[in-house]
Every structure is written in structure tokens, then in C-alpha cells.
mmCIF file of C-alpha atoms and ligand atoms in Angstrom:
data_model
loop_
_atom_site.group_PDB
_atom_site.id
_atom_site.type_symbol
_atom_site.label_atom_id
_atom_site.label_comp_id
_atom_site.label_asym_id
_atom_site.label_seq_id
_atom_site.Cartn_x
_atom_site.Cartn_y
_atom_site.Cartn_z
ATOM 1 C CA UNK A 1 115.201 89.381 95.056
ATOM 2 C CA UNK A 2 114.719 87.726 91.930
ATOM 3 C CA UNK A 3 117.609 85.254 90.106
ATOM 4 C CA UNK A 4 118.657 86.460 86.872
ATOM 5 C CA UNK A 5 117.270 83.221 85.185
ATOM 6 C CA UNK A 6 113.881 84.477 86.205
ATOM 7 C CA UNK A 7 113.817 87.563 84.568
ATOM 8 C CA UNK A 8 115.026 86.580 81.594
ATOM 9 C CA UNK A 9 112.678 83.679 81.634
ATOM 10 C CA UNK A 10 110.058 86.735 82.074
ATOM 11 C CA UNK A 11 111.952 89.042 79.033
ATOM 12 C CA UNK A 12 111.558 85.979 76.694
ATOM 13 C CA UNK A 13 107.748 85.717 77.547
ATOM 14 C CA UNK A 14 107.817 89.249 75.946
ATOM 15 C CA UNK A 15 109.616 88.394 73.065
ATOM 16 C CA UNK A 16 112.907 89.567 73.850
ATOM 17 C CA UNK A 17 115.835 87.456 72.302
ATOM 18 C CA UNK A 18 119.711 87.848 72.560
ATOM 19 C CA UNK A 19 121.952 86.843 75.396
ATOM 20 C CA UNK A 20 121.805 88.545 78.652
ATOM 21 C CA UNK A 21 124.753 90.286 79.598
ATOM 22 C CA UNK A 22 124.205 91.749 82.699
ATOM 23 C CA UNK A 23 121.231 93.469 85.316
ATOM 24 C CA UNK A 24 120.955 95.511 87.803
ATOM 25 C CA UNK A 25 118.102 96.150 90.618
ATOM 26 C CA UNK A 26 117.015 99.636 91.191
ATOM 27 C CA UNK A 27 116.378 100.638 94.517
ATOM 28 C CA UNK A 28 114.778 104.236 94.571
ATOM 29 C CA UNK A 29 111.101 103.513 94.501
ATOM 30 C CA UNK A 30 109.246 102.305 97.491
ATOM 31 C CA UNK A 31 106.497 100.045 95.792
ATOM 32 C CA UNK A 32 107.595 98.328 92.310
ATOM 33 C CA UNK A 33 110.446 95.832 92.099
ATOM 34 C CA UNK A 34 112.353 97.052 89.025
ATOM 35 C CA UNK A 35 115.595 95.432 87.372
ATOM 36 C CA UNK A 36 117.336 96.358 84.351
ATOM 37 C CA UNK A 37 118.448 93.686 81.902
ATOM 38 C CA UNK A 38 121.270 94.373 78.970
ATOM 39 C CA UNK A 39 120.667 91.285 76.469
ATOM 40 C CA UNK A 40 123.421 91.391 73.295
ATOM 41 C CA UNK A 41 122.320 90.713 70.101
ATOM 42 C CA UNK A 42 125.134 89.883 67.792
ATOM 43 C CA UNK A 43 126.805 92.401 69.710
ATOM 44 C CA UNK A 44 124.268 94.912 69.957
ATOM 45 C CA UNK A 45 123.307 95.856 72.992
ATOM 46 C CA UNK A 46 119.011 96.369 73.916
ATOM 47 C CA UNK A 47 118.111 97.548 77.860
ATOM 48 C CA UNK A 48 115.387 97.136 78.973
ATOM 49 C CA UNK A 49 113.095 97.401 82.236
ATOM 50 C CA UNK A 50 111.513 94.484 83.800
ATOM 51 C CA UNK A 51 109.262 95.390 87.019
ATOM 52 C CA UNK A 52 107.366 93.161 89.056
ATOM 53 C CA UNK A 53 103.823 95.700 90.068
ATOM 54 C CA UNK A 54 103.524 95.281 93.963
ATOM 55 C CA UNK A 55 99.743 93.699 92.991
ATOM 56 C CA UNK A 56 99.404 94.128 96.801
ATOM 57 C CA UNK A 57 99.225 98.113 96.166
ATOM 58 C CA UNK A 58 97.943 97.661 93.033
ATOM 59 C CA UNK A 59 95.087 95.274 92.491
ATOM 60 C CA UNK A 60 93.752 95.336 89.056
ATOM 61 C CA UNK A 61 97.360 95.597 87.034
ATOM 62 C CA UNK A 62 95.435 94.515 83.794
ATOM 63 C CA UNK A 63 93.209 97.663 84.151
ATOM 64 C CA UNK A 64 96.388 99.732 85.184
ATOM 65 C CA UNK A 65 98.406 98.988 82.250
ATOM 66 C CA UNK A 66 95.390 100.155 80.066
ATOM 67 C CA UNK A 67 95.338 103.125 81.734
ATOM 68 C CA UNK A 68 99.063 103.534 81.078
ATOM 69 C CA UNK A 69 99.622 102.601 77.427
ATOM 70 C CA UNK A 70 96.652 104.533 76.704
ATOM 71 C CA UNK A 71 98.312 107.870 78.229
ATOM 72 C CA UNK A 72 101.471 106.795 76.861
ATOM 73 C CA UNK A 73 100.245 106.387 73.125
ATOM 74 C CA UNK A 74 98.587 109.984 73.665
ATOM 75 C CA UNK A 75 101.796 111.223 74.648
ATOM 76 C CA UNK A 76 103.183 109.604 71.787
ATOM 77 C CA UNK A 77 101.534 111.676 69.281
ATOM 78 C CA UNK A 78 102.035 115.082 70.981
ATOM 79 C CA UNK A 79 105.559 114.293 71.304
ATOM 80 C CA UNK A 80 106.466 113.839 67.826
ATOM 81 C CA UNK A 81 104.110 116.341 66.592
ATOM 82 C CA UNK A 82 105.849 118.835 68.340
ATOM 83 C CA UNK A 83 109.275 117.425 66.949
ATOM 84 C CA UNK A 84 110.255 115.618 69.811
ATOM 85 C CA UNK A 85 111.605 112.292 70.306
ATOM 86 C CA UNK A 86 108.835 109.525 71.517
ATOM 87 C CA UNK A 87 110.996 107.236 72.652
ATOM 88 C CA UNK A 88 112.862 109.381 75.099
ATOM 89 C CA UNK A 89 110.107 111.310 76.189
ATOM 90 C CA UNK A 90 107.514 109.221 77.035
ATOM 91 C CA UNK A 91 108.047 105.191 78.524
ATOM 92 C CA UNK A 92 107.589 102.725 75.403
ATOM 93 C CA UNK A 93 106.192 98.740 76.788
ATOM 94 C CA UNK A 94 105.899 95.711 75.246
ATOM 95 C CA UNK A 95 103.394 93.091 74.851
ATOM 96 C CA UNK A 96 103.632 89.554 75.393
ATOM 97 C CA UNK A 97 104.097 87.015 72.709
ATOM 98 C CA UNK A 98 100.385 86.563 72.978
ATOM 99 C CA UNK A 99 99.770 89.900 73.272
ATOM 100 C CA UNK A 100 98.874 91.125 76.850
ATOM 101 C CA UNK A 101 99.958 93.896 78.214
ATOM 102 C CA UNK A 102 101.421 92.270 81.376
ATOM 103 C CA UNK A 103 102.730 88.695 82.748
ATOM 104 C CA UNK A 104 100.941 86.918 85.002
ATOM 105 C CA UNK A 105 103.260 84.440 87.211
ATOM 106 C CA UNK A 106 101.393 83.637 90.302
ATOM 107 C CA UNK A 107 101.017 86.421 92.838
ATOM 108 C CA UNK A 108 103.340 88.240 90.512
ATOM 109 C CA UNK A 109 102.552 90.765 87.562
ATOM 110 C CA UNK A 110 105.224 91.806 85.257
ATOM 111 C CA UNK A 111 105.854 94.123 82.924
ATOM 112 C CA UNK A 112 108.947 95.187 80.296
ATOM 113 C CA UNK A 113 109.289 98.713 78.835
ATOM 114 C CA UNK A 114 112.426 100.186 76.972
ATOM 115 C CA UNK A 115 115.214 101.339 79.808
ATOM 116 C CA UNK A 116 115.882 104.797 79.008
ATOM 117 C CA UNK A 117 119.688 105.015 78.459
ATOM 118 C CA UNK A 118 121.997 108.432 79.260
ATOM 119 C CA UNK A 119 119.852 109.256 82.166
ATOM 120 C CA UNK A 120 119.763 109.163 85.614
ATOM 121 C CA UNK A 121 117.421 110.536 88.916
ATOM 122 C CA UNK A 122 117.618 112.170 91.843
ATOM 123 C CA UNK A 123 116.816 111.463 95.633
ATOM 124 C CA UNK A 124 118.290 114.668 96.576
ATOM 125 C CA UNK A 125 119.631 118.045 95.189
ATOM 126 C CA UNK A 126 120.470 120.932 96.052
ATOM 127 C CA UNK A 127 121.110 122.738 92.739
ATOM 128 C CA UNK A 128 118.049 124.708 92.072
ATOM 129 C CA UNK A 129 118.699 124.715 88.133
ATOM 130 C CA UNK A 130 118.142 121.308 88.821
ATOM 131 C CA UNK A 131 115.006 121.441 90.526
ATOM 132 C CA UNK A 132 113.930 124.116 87.733
ATOM 133 C CA UNK A 133 114.051 121.857 85.430
ATOM 134 C CA UNK A 134 111.573 119.221 87.488
ATOM 135 C CA UNK A 135 109.426 121.730 87.604
ATOM 136 C CA UNK A 136 109.420 122.127 83.581
ATOM 137 C CA UNK A 137 109.248 118.597 83.496
ATOM 138 C CA UNK A 138 105.931 117.979 85.499
ATOM 139 C CA UNK A 139 104.436 121.297 84.164
ATOM 140 C CA UNK A 140 104.677 119.780 80.406
ATOM 141 C CA UNK A 141 103.217 116.582 81.510
ATOM 142 C CA UNK A 142 100.112 118.038 83.169
ATOM 143 C CA UNK A 143 99.601 120.643 79.901
ATOM 144 C CA UNK A 144 99.978 117.589 77.573
ATOM 145 C CA UNK A 145 97.547 115.937 79.206
ATOM 146 C CA UNK A 146 95.293 118.948 79.556
ATOM 147 C CA UNK A 147 93.150 117.164 76.930
ATOM 148 C CA UNK A 148 93.053 113.721 77.612
ATOM 149 C CA UNK A 149 89.506 112.035 78.304
ATOM 150 C CA UNK A 150 89.660 111.835 81.859
ATOM 151 C CA UNK A 151 86.546 109.607 82.038
ATOM 152 C CA UNK A 152 88.849 106.873 80.378
ATOM 153 C CA UNK A 153 91.330 106.474 83.179
ATOM 154 C CA UNK A 154 90.725 103.793 85.477
ATOM 155 C CA UNK A 155 91.378 104.604 89.382
ATOM 156 C CA UNK A 156 94.132 102.189 90.310
ATOM 157 C CA UNK A 157 94.348 102.883 93.800
ATOM 158 C CA UNK A 158 90.814 104.769 95.121
ATOM 159 C CA UNK A 159 91.012 107.790 96.939
ATOM 160 C CA UNK A 160 94.818 108.089 96.948
ATOM 161 C CA UNK A 161 95.342 111.282 97.721
ATOM 162 C CA UNK A 162 91.608 112.035 100.097
ATOM 163 C CA UNK A 163 93.495 113.058 103.116
ATOM 164 C CA UNK A 164 90.786 112.567 105.512
ATOM 165 C CA UNK A 165 90.725 109.161 104.944
ATOM 166 C CA UNK A 166 94.373 108.580 105.188
ATOM 167 C CA UNK A 167 93.873 110.081 108.522
ATOM 168 C CA UNK A 168 90.787 107.671 109.189
ATOM 169 C CA UNK A 169 93.191 105.158 108.364
ATOM 170 C CA UNK A 170 96.050 106.550 111.066
ATOM 171 C CA UNK A 171 93.310 106.214 113.107
ATOM 172 C CA UNK A 172 92.189 102.613 112.679
ATOM 173 C CA UNK A 173 95.503 101.644 112.733
ATOM 174 C CA UNK A 174 96.093 103.291 116.028
ATOM 175 C CA UNK A 175 93.076 101.575 117.706
ATOM 176 C CA UNK A 176 94.050 98.334 116.190
ATOM 177 C CA UNK A 177 97.653 98.412 116.899
ATOM 178 C CA UNK A 178 98.329 94.901 115.254
ATOM 179 C CA UNK A 179 102.008 94.929 116.060
ATOM 180 C CA UNK A 180 102.362 96.938 118.866
ATOM 181 C CA UNK A 181 104.014 99.834 118.643
ATOM 182 C CA UNK A 182 100.938 101.938 119.416
ATOM 183 C CA UNK A 183 102.873 103.469 122.494
ATOM 184 C CA UNK A 184 106.382 104.446 120.804
ATOM 185 C CA UNK A 185 104.434 106.862 118.280
ATOM 186 C CA UNK A 186 102.260 108.627 120.737
ATOM 187 C CA UNK A 187 103.587 112.310 120.013
ATOM 188 C CA UNK A 188 103.603 112.001 115.960
ATOM 189 C CA UNK A 189 99.959 110.444 116.141
ATOM 190 C CA UNK A 190 99.301 113.523 118.493
ATOM 191 C CA UNK A 191 100.883 115.729 116.152
ATOM 192 C CA UNK A 192 98.922 114.077 112.915
ATOM 193 C CA UNK A 193 95.583 114.275 114.963
ATOM 194 C CA UNK A 194 95.987 118.021 115.938
ATOM 195 C CA UNK A 195 96.211 119.074 112.494
ATOM 196 C CA UNK A 196 93.211 116.660 111.127
ATOM 197 C CA UNK A 197 91.059 119.522 110.579
ATOM 198 C CA UNK A 198 93.049 120.801 107.612
ATOM 199 C CA UNK A 199 93.159 117.400 105.958
ATOM 200 C CA UNK A 200 90.126 118.402 103.630
ATOM 201 C CA UNK A 201 90.187 121.409 102.768
ATOM 202 C CA UNK A 202 91.664 120.549 98.960
ATOM 203 C CA UNK A 203 89.049 118.032 98.566
ATOM 204 C CA UNK A 204 86.242 120.718 99.851
ATOM 205 C CA UNK A 205 87.915 123.113 97.097
ATOM 206 C CA UNK A 206 87.050 120.207 94.508
ATOM 207 C CA UNK A 207 83.622 119.603 95.860
ATOM 208 C CA UNK A 208 82.692 123.669 96.193
ATOM 209 C CA UNK A 209 83.957 123.909 92.511
ATOM 210 C CA UNK A 210 86.836 126.096 92.917
ATOM 211 C CA UNK A 211 89.426 123.721 91.508
ATOM 212 C CA UNK A 212 89.014 121.436 88.675
ATOM 213 C CA UNK A 213 89.511 117.580 88.259
ATOM 214 C CA UNK A 214 92.102 117.415 85.848
ATOM 215 C CA UNK A 215 94.486 114.491 84.321
ATOM 216 C CA UNK A 216 97.039 114.059 87.095
ATOM 217 C CA UNK A 217 100.490 111.983 87.982
ATOM 218 C CA UNK A 218 99.581 111.829 91.625
ATOM 219 C CA UNK A 219 103.334 110.717 92.663
ATOM 220 C CA UNK A 220 105.450 113.562 91.169
ATOM 221 C CA UNK A 221 108.325 112.924 93.663
ATOM 222 C CA UNK A 222 111.868 114.276 92.093
ATOM 223 C CA UNK A 223 113.139 110.247 91.063
ATOM 224 C CA UNK A 224 110.188 110.053 89.234
ATOM 225 C CA UNK A 225 111.549 111.987 86.742
ATOM 226 C CA UNK A 226 114.508 111.040 84.347
ATOM 227 C CA UNK A 227 117.297 113.664 83.593
ATOM 228 C CA UNK A 228 118.991 113.668 80.540
ATOM 229 C CA UNK A 229 122.945 112.501 81.455
ATOM 230 C CA UNK A 230 124.523 115.102 78.838
ATOM 231 C CA UNK A 231 122.209 118.013 79.152
ATOM 232 C CA UNK A 232 120.761 117.917 82.816
ATOM 233 C CA UNK A 233 117.171 118.733 81.419
ATOM 234 C CA UNK A 234 114.252 116.741 82.547
ATOM 235 C CA UNK A 235 113.139 114.532 79.174
ATOM 236 C CA UNK A 236 110.647 111.583 80.964
ATOM 237 C CA UNK A 237 108.095 111.561 83.325
ATOM 238 C CA UNK A 238 107.915 107.962 84.872
ATOM 239 C CA UNK A 239 105.880 105.724 87.455
ATOM 240 C CA UNK A 240 102.859 105.940 85.295
ATOM 241 C CA UNK A 241 100.568 104.204 87.929
ATOM 242 C CA UNK A 242 98.990 106.443 89.922
ATOM 243 C CA UNK A 243 98.070 108.678 86.762
ATOM 244 C CA UNK A 244 94.278 109.539 87.881
ATOM 245 C CA UNK A 245 91.816 112.090 87.471
ATOM 246 C CA UNK A 246 93.192 114.206 90.576
ATOM 247 C CA UNK A 247 94.232 117.810 91.568
ATOM 248 C CA UNK A 248 96.999 119.893 90.195
ATOM 249 C CA UNK A 249 97.590 120.366 93.922
ATOM 250 C CA UNK A 250 98.642 117.090 94.406
ATOM 251 C CA UNK A 251 100.738 117.001 91.796
ATOM 252 C CA UNK A 252 102.971 120.706 92.732
ATOM 253 C CA UNK A 253 102.868 119.922 96.358
ATOM 254 C CA UNK A 254 103.876 116.363 96.269
ATOM 255 C CA UNK A 255 107.122 117.509 93.921
ATOM 256 C CA UNK A 256 107.741 120.331 96.809
ATOM 257 C CA UNK A 257 107.295 117.488 99.584
ATOM 258 C CA UNK A 258 110.194 115.338 98.001
ATOM 259 C CA UNK A 259 112.359 118.015 96.166
ATOM 260 C CA UNK A 260 112.424 121.322 97.632
ATOM 261 C CA UNK A 261 113.753 119.355 101.127
ATOM 262 C CA UNK A 262 117.172 119.452 102.579
ATOM 263 C CA UNK A 263 117.376 116.001 102.998
ATOM 264 C CA UNK A 264 116.462 112.467 102.131
ATOM 265 C CA UNK A 265 113.268 111.678 102.825
ATOM 266 C CA UNK A 266 114.394 109.098 105.372
ATOM 267 C CA UNK A 267 116.807 111.146 107.240
ATOM 268 C CA UNK A 268 116.906 110.505 110.757
ATOM 269 C CA UNK A 269 118.698 113.531 111.933
ATOM 270 C CA UNK A 270 115.804 115.955 111.726
ATOM 271 C CA UNK A 271 118.083 118.671 112.610
ATOM 272 C CA UNK A 272 119.009 118.626 108.627
ATOM 273 C CA UNK A 273 115.441 118.586 107.328
ATOM 274 C CA UNK A 274 114.133 122.002 106.454
ATOM 275 C CA UNK A 275 112.604 123.025 103.308
ATOM 276 C CA UNK A 276 114.575 125.505 100.712
ATOM 277 C CA UNK A 277 113.295 128.650 100.081
ATOM 278 C CA UNK A 278 115.409 128.355 96.649
ATOM 279 C CA UNK A 279 114.430 125.036 95.460
ATOM 280 C CA UNK A 280 110.802 125.876 96.413
ATOM 281 C CA UNK A 281 111.021 129.078 94.238
ATOM 282 C CA UNK A 282 112.798 127.559 91.283
ATOM 283 C CA UNK A 283 110.350 124.575 91.268
ATOM 284 C CA UNK A 284 107.567 127.138 90.970
ATOM 285 C CA UNK A 285 109.469 128.741 88.139
ATOM 286 C CA UNK A 286 109.851 125.881 86.160
ATOM 287 C CA UNK A 287 106.517 124.086 86.457
ATOM 288 C CA UNK A 288 104.404 127.903 86.060
ATOM 289 C CA UNK A 289 106.467 128.434 82.959
ATOM 290 C CA UNK A 290 104.795 125.468 81.504
ATOM 291 C CA UNK A 291 101.049 125.608 82.983
ATOM 292 C CA UNK A 292 100.353 128.611 84.625
ATOM 293 C CA UNK A 293 97.915 129.166 81.420
ATOM 294 C CA UNK A 294 96.251 126.509 81.992
ATOM 295 C CA UNK A 295 95.959 127.127 86.105
ATOM 296 C CA UNK A 296 92.986 128.654 87.577
ATOM 297 C CA UNK A 297 93.317 131.736 90.096
ATOM 298 C CA UNK A 298 92.318 129.289 93.346
ATOM 299 C CA UNK A 299 94.659 126.479 92.128
ATOM 300 C CA UNK A 300 97.616 129.202 92.086
ATOM 301 C CA UNK A 301 96.215 130.543 95.154
ATOM 302 C CA UNK A 302 96.880 127.383 97.230
ATOM 303 C CA UNK A 303 100.121 126.063 95.313
ATOM 304 C CA UNK A 304 102.030 126.750 98.745
ATOM 305 C CA UNK A 305 99.568 125.053 100.804
ATOM 306 C CA UNK A 306 99.280 121.955 98.614
ATOM 307 C CA UNK A 307 103.140 121.174 99.965
ATOM 308 C CA UNK A 308 101.814 121.408 103.440
ATOM 309 C CA UNK A 309 98.819 118.739 102.596
ATOM 310 C CA UNK A 310 100.909 116.445 100.794
ATOM 311 C CA UNK A 311 103.613 116.616 103.250
ATOM 312 C CA UNK A 312 101.250 116.012 106.110
ATOM 313 C CA UNK A 313 99.816 113.374 104.253
ATOM 314 C CA UNK A 314 102.605 111.356 103.307
ATOM 315 C CA UNK A 315 103.379 111.078 106.652
ATOM 316 C CA UNK A 316 100.622 110.202 107.847
ATOM 317 C CA UNK A 317 101.041 106.892 105.585
ATOM 318 C CA UNK A 318 103.894 106.381 106.673
ATOM 319 C CA UNK A 319 102.909 106.326 110.351
ATOM 320 C CA UNK A 320 100.047 104.602 109.572
ATOM 321 C CA UNK A 321 102.393 101.420 107.963
ATOM 322 C CA UNK A 322 104.353 101.691 111.172
ATOM 323 C CA UNK A 323 101.111 101.002 112.954
ATOM 324 C CA UNK A 324 100.194 97.944 110.269
ATOM 325 C CA UNK A 325 103.299 96.204 110.520
ATOM 326 C CA UNK A 326 104.990 97.917 107.117
ATOM 327 C CA UNK A 327 102.510 96.171 104.545
ATOM 328 C CA UNK A 328 102.925 98.806 102.269
ATOM 329 C CA UNK A 329 106.096 100.711 102.128
ATOM 330 C CA UNK A 330 109.406 98.938 101.581
ATOM 331 C CA UNK A 331 111.511 99.317 104.067
ATOM 332 C CA UNK A 332 115.235 98.581 105.026
ATOM 333 C CA UNK A 333 115.088 98.398 108.486
ATOM 334 C CA UNK A 334 112.495 98.188 111.249
ATOM 335 C CA UNK A 335 112.174 101.672 112.042
ATOM 336 C CA UNK A 336 112.077 102.880 108.561
ATOM 337 C CA UNK A 337 108.690 104.498 108.067
ATOM 338 C CA UNK A 338 108.557 106.178 111.406
ATOM 339 C CA UNK A 339 112.229 107.337 110.573
ATOM 340 C CA UNK A 340 109.962 108.939 107.683
ATOM 341 C CA UNK A 341 106.979 109.777 109.188
ATOM 342 C CA UNK A 342 109.031 111.874 111.912
ATOM 343 C CA UNK A 343 110.754 113.514 108.932
ATOM 344 C CA UNK A 344 107.574 114.310 107.209
ATOM 345 C CA UNK A 345 106.459 115.947 110.144
ATOM 346 C CA UNK A 346 109.641 117.876 110.493
ATOM 347 C CA UNK A 347 108.703 119.070 106.938
ATOM 348 C CA UNK A 348 105.349 120.192 108.267
ATOM 349 C CA UNK A 349 106.186 122.225 110.458
ATOM 350 C CA UNK A 350 108.966 123.556 108.235
ATOM 351 C CA UNK A 351 106.306 124.731 105.600
ATOM 352 C CA UNK A 352 103.803 126.285 108.876
ATOM 353 C CA UNK A 353 106.339 128.572 109.363
ATOM 354 C CA UNK A 354 107.158 129.740 105.657
ATOM 355 C CA UNK A 355 103.972 129.161 104.329
ATOM 356 C CA UNK A 356 103.355 132.915 104.086
ATOM 357 C CA UNK A 357 106.859 133.088 102.144
ATOM 358 C CA UNK A 358 106.119 130.531 100.095
ATOM 359 C CA UNK A 359 102.609 132.394 99.141
ATOM 360 C CA UNK A 360 104.459 135.579 98.262
ATOM 361 C CA UNK A 361 107.063 133.322 96.175
ATOM 362 C CA UNK A 362 104.479 131.924 94.250
ATOM 363 C CA UNK A 363 102.617 135.208 93.471
ATOM 364 C CA UNK A 364 106.284 136.812 92.486
ATOM 365 C CA UNK A 365 106.487 133.859 90.142
ATOM 366 C CA UNK A 366 103.037 134.519 88.378
ATOM 367 C CA UNK A 367 103.052 138.135 88.274
ATOM 368 C CA UNK A 368 106.919 137.952 86.651
ATOM 369 C CA UNK A 369 105.313 135.128 83.917
ATOM 370 C CA UNK A 370 102.754 137.425 83.237
ATOM 371 C CA UNK A 371 104.932 140.214 82.255
HETATM 372 P P1 ADP B 401 108.444 102.834 91.954
HETATM 373 O O1 ADP B 401 107.194 102.173 91.706
HETATM 374 O O2 ADP B 401 108.767 101.421 92.766
HETATM 375 O O3 ADP B 401 109.214 104.062 92.020
HETATM 376 P P2 ADP B 401 109.452 103.209 89.190
HETATM 377 O O4 ADP B 401 108.723 103.135 88.289
HETATM 378 O O5 ADP B 401 109.524 104.533 89.592
HETATM 379 O O6 ADP B 401 109.248 102.452 90.549
HETATM 380 O O7 ADP B 401 111.119 103.012 88.752
HETATM 381 C C1 ADP B 401 112.231 102.847 89.414
HETATM 382 C C2 ADP B 401 113.430 103.785 88.785
HETATM 383 O O8 ADP B 401 113.978 102.655 88.273
HETATM 384 C C3 ADP B 401 112.953 105.035 88.796
HETATM 385 O O9 ADP B 401 112.959 105.743 90.108
HETATM 386 C C4 ADP B 401 114.446 104.903 87.924
HETATM 387 O O10 ADP B 401 115.414 105.578 88.825
HETATM 388 C C5 ADP B 401 114.543 103.965 87.089
HETATM 389 N N1 ADP B 401 113.805 103.653 86.470
HETATM 390 C C6 ADP B 401 112.554 103.651 85.806
HETATM 391 N N2 ADP B 401 111.970 103.462 84.720
HETATM 392 C C7 ADP B 401 112.822 104.002 83.787
HETATM 393 C C8 ADP B 401 113.728 104.097 82.511
HETATM 394 N N3 ADP B 401 112.546 103.647 81.564
HETATM 395 N N4 ADP B 401 114.678 104.391 82.184
HETATM 396 C C9 ADP B 401 115.554 104.490 82.968
HETATM 397 N N5 ADP B 401 115.703 104.410 84.289
HETATM 398 C C10 ADP B 401 114.454 104.275 85.136
HETATM 399 C C1 GN1 B 402 105.480 105.779 96.492
HETATM 400 O O1 GN1 B 402 106.353 104.397 93.861
HETATM 401 P P1 GN1 B 402 107.311 105.718 94.648
HETATM 402 O O2 GN1 B 402 108.251 105.247 95.421
HETATM 403 O O3 GN1 B 402 107.802 106.312 93.920
HETATM 404 C C2 GN1 B 402 104.189 106.372 97.010
HETATM 405 C C3 GN1 B 402 103.937 107.720 97.390
HETATM 406 C C4 GN1 B 402 104.816 108.266 97.958
HETATM 407 C C5 GN1 B 402 106.155 107.802 97.748
HETATM 408 C C6 GN1 B 402 106.853 108.109 99.311
HETATM 409 C C7 GN1 B 402 102.041 104.010 94.443
HETATM 410 O O4 GN1 B 402 105.995 106.491 95.721
HETATM 411 O O5 GN1 B 402 102.436 107.962 97.423
HETATM 412 O O6 GN1 B 402 104.396 109.556 98.428
HETATM 413 O O7 GN1 B 402 106.257 106.497 97.685
HETATM 414 N N1 GN1 B 402 103.828 105.351 95.936
HETATM 415 C C8 GN1 B 402 102.365 104.450 95.760
HETATM 416 O O8 GN1 B 402 108.398 108.366 99.235
HETATM 417 O O9 GN1 B 402 101.733 104.533 97.432
HETATM 418 MG MG1 MG B 403 109.070 105.615 91.669
#
């Protein structure tokens, strides 16, 4: 845990003035360390988010920041042209006093950006209207970036959604058994490997030219989109570190994986973990209302499957991290990654049972959009 003094020192290096009066830690992300700091300048309050970029996960934070700055500038112009408010609808990063995009400090790398006030995120929802709004937000994000020059994007985590490689990493972790946990996870490992044959389906579609490479967010979980406190509408997509060339299927599937669930991502009581068809339909409606016209038939045909794939992949990643000794995702207890993996695999089974229904929902929503 960083001290207020350390965080204020970082702020000064980004030219922030005033007296620090309050700070708070955000705990909903699994990767970076995020702090809100409030400064007073003669009574006028300014709120900043200070983030310690996880350099184990993101090996080249400077190049990552070039992606993020370039994408947010691009978005800002489009938002302004559409009459929106770029200060609320996209992120605004500060530079250091000597013009750098982030501040290296030993193994740490810091960045600062404006806190978007009167906003909040969800880790779990029940109200379909909220999830529809999330779908609109991520669909809009994809539409706005449709003509962003993809060749300019640096791949911040190579092979991020290469599911077969994720399965290979699981096999390697099991073989190595670095921290002696293999005996605890035999049934989860068998479950994951029994489905490995399906892991390459999205990449096969890409290779055969059936789905296009797009600019995608790649981490569209519900707590990576801000909602307006008053209107309850989605306002701003955040956590832009994994913007890379990818498939629309990754963004749709990951949003469903996290948001259409009836329990938290780390709920240990698996009887509570299920996928809600009402939430699934609501997200599909919101998302497709913004970007259906830009999707190919093959993308649409695989949207329901993408929820299976992203859930399976995430379960594989949590299980791998558990076997590796929790070196990647932040944890709150020793079993955290195993609980998360079991939770994802329960969702995988749920999706397998409901896939025909989910496919029918997508077709219904697409037909309604065309009418
Ligand atoms: P991580 O990579 O660890 O998930 P995020 O960038 O998603 O980090 O930030 C963690 C949390 O901080 C978010 O889930 C959200 O609650 C909050 N947050 C991030 N950026 C903003 C912002 N600009 N305004 C308000 N809250 C934010
Ligand atoms: C991480 O950073 P955060 O918490 O939004 C992870 C995602 C996983 C997710 C699982 C860079 O997302 O890929 O799907 O946890 N981000 C990275 O909740 O690995
Ligand atoms: Mg996040």
C-alpha cells in the first residue's frame, strides 16, 4: 500500500498543485494499483486518479501509454464532433513536467489522469436496463474506433486472447507444478483440458478470413465502464491498456462472461453462479443497437459462442495463475484464483446448456434491429 506522501510526490512530478486533502484506493481491478487523490487549490477541488501500472503484466508501459494517448485523442475529436463532452466520455491523461507520458520510478511506472466525477462502476447487476446501457457503451466504443489506424497499435500483451496458447500455458503450469498445488486441482484441470478442442475456434475464423481484425478493447468487464450517477447511462469506457488489434467476439464475449452472471466473479457458492438470459438479451440489444451495422454475418453468428470462449479462457487463466503461485492476478486470499476458476467453469457449463437459447436471442435482436 502506497503512502499518501508517495502519491503526492508522484502528483508533483506531473505538475499537480494545491493541498492534498483526501485519498482512496480502488480495489475493483485485478491488475493495476489505483488511487483517487483530491487536491484543494484555494478551496477549489481537483480530483486525480494516480495509477501504478503493473509492469509484470505490461512490460513496455511507455509504448502502452502511446497507444492510450493516441486512442483517447482520436476519441476526443469524435466525441466533440458529435456534440458530446470529451472530459466525461473519455480519459484525459497528464504529462510529467518534463513531457513524459508516464513516470518511471524503480520498478514502478506511474500515470495520472482526471477522475470522472459523479460516476461509478458495477461488479454485479440485476437490472437489465443497466446492462443494456453497458452494451451501448461498449458498442459505441467499438463503432467510434472502427476507422482508427489499426497498424499504429502496439500489442501491449502479445497473444492476449490466443486461447490455445492460454491452454498450453495451463498444461505447462500443471507439468511444472511450481508451488505443489496440482493435486488440489485435478478435476478443474480435467474439465479445462476436456474442452481444449474448442479453444481455437475464434482464431480459426480469423485465419480463414471469416471474421475481421478490428480495434478492440479486450477487457470489457462491467467495472471497466463508468456510469453516470444521475442518469445511470454508460458514459466512459476505461482501462484502455489492452486496446489492441482483436476480434469483436472478444469484446462481446468478455462483457457477457462478467456481466450476465448472477453472482460475483469470485463467488465460491457455485449454486449461485448462473447466466441470466434476461441480462444476456439486454446486453445484446444495447451492443447491437450501436454496432450491428458494422458486423459481418459470421461475427453475429458467433456472438453467443464468444461468451463461452471468453469464459473458458478466463477460467483457464485463473487456474494457470493458481498453479503458478498467484503471480499475475491480485488476490485477497490464497484460494482466490482457484475460486475464480471454479466460478468461470460453472459458467462455462451454464453457457453450454443455454447456447441454443442465446443464439436464438441474438437472431431475434438482429431481426428487430433491421425492422
Ligand atoms: P485495473 O487495470 O486494475 O482494472 P482500472 O483502470 O480498471 O484498473 O481502474 C480501477 C478502478 O478505478 C475502475 O474499475 C473504476 O472503479 C475506477 N476508475 C478508473 N478510472 C476512473 C476514472 N477516470 N474516473 C472514475 N473512476 C475511475
Ligand atoms: C483483469 O484489469 P482488470 O481487472 O479489468 C484482466 C482481464 C481478465 C479480468 C478477469 C490485463 O482485468 O484480462 O479478464 O482481470 N486484465 C489483464 O476479471 O490481464
Ligand atoms: Mg479494470
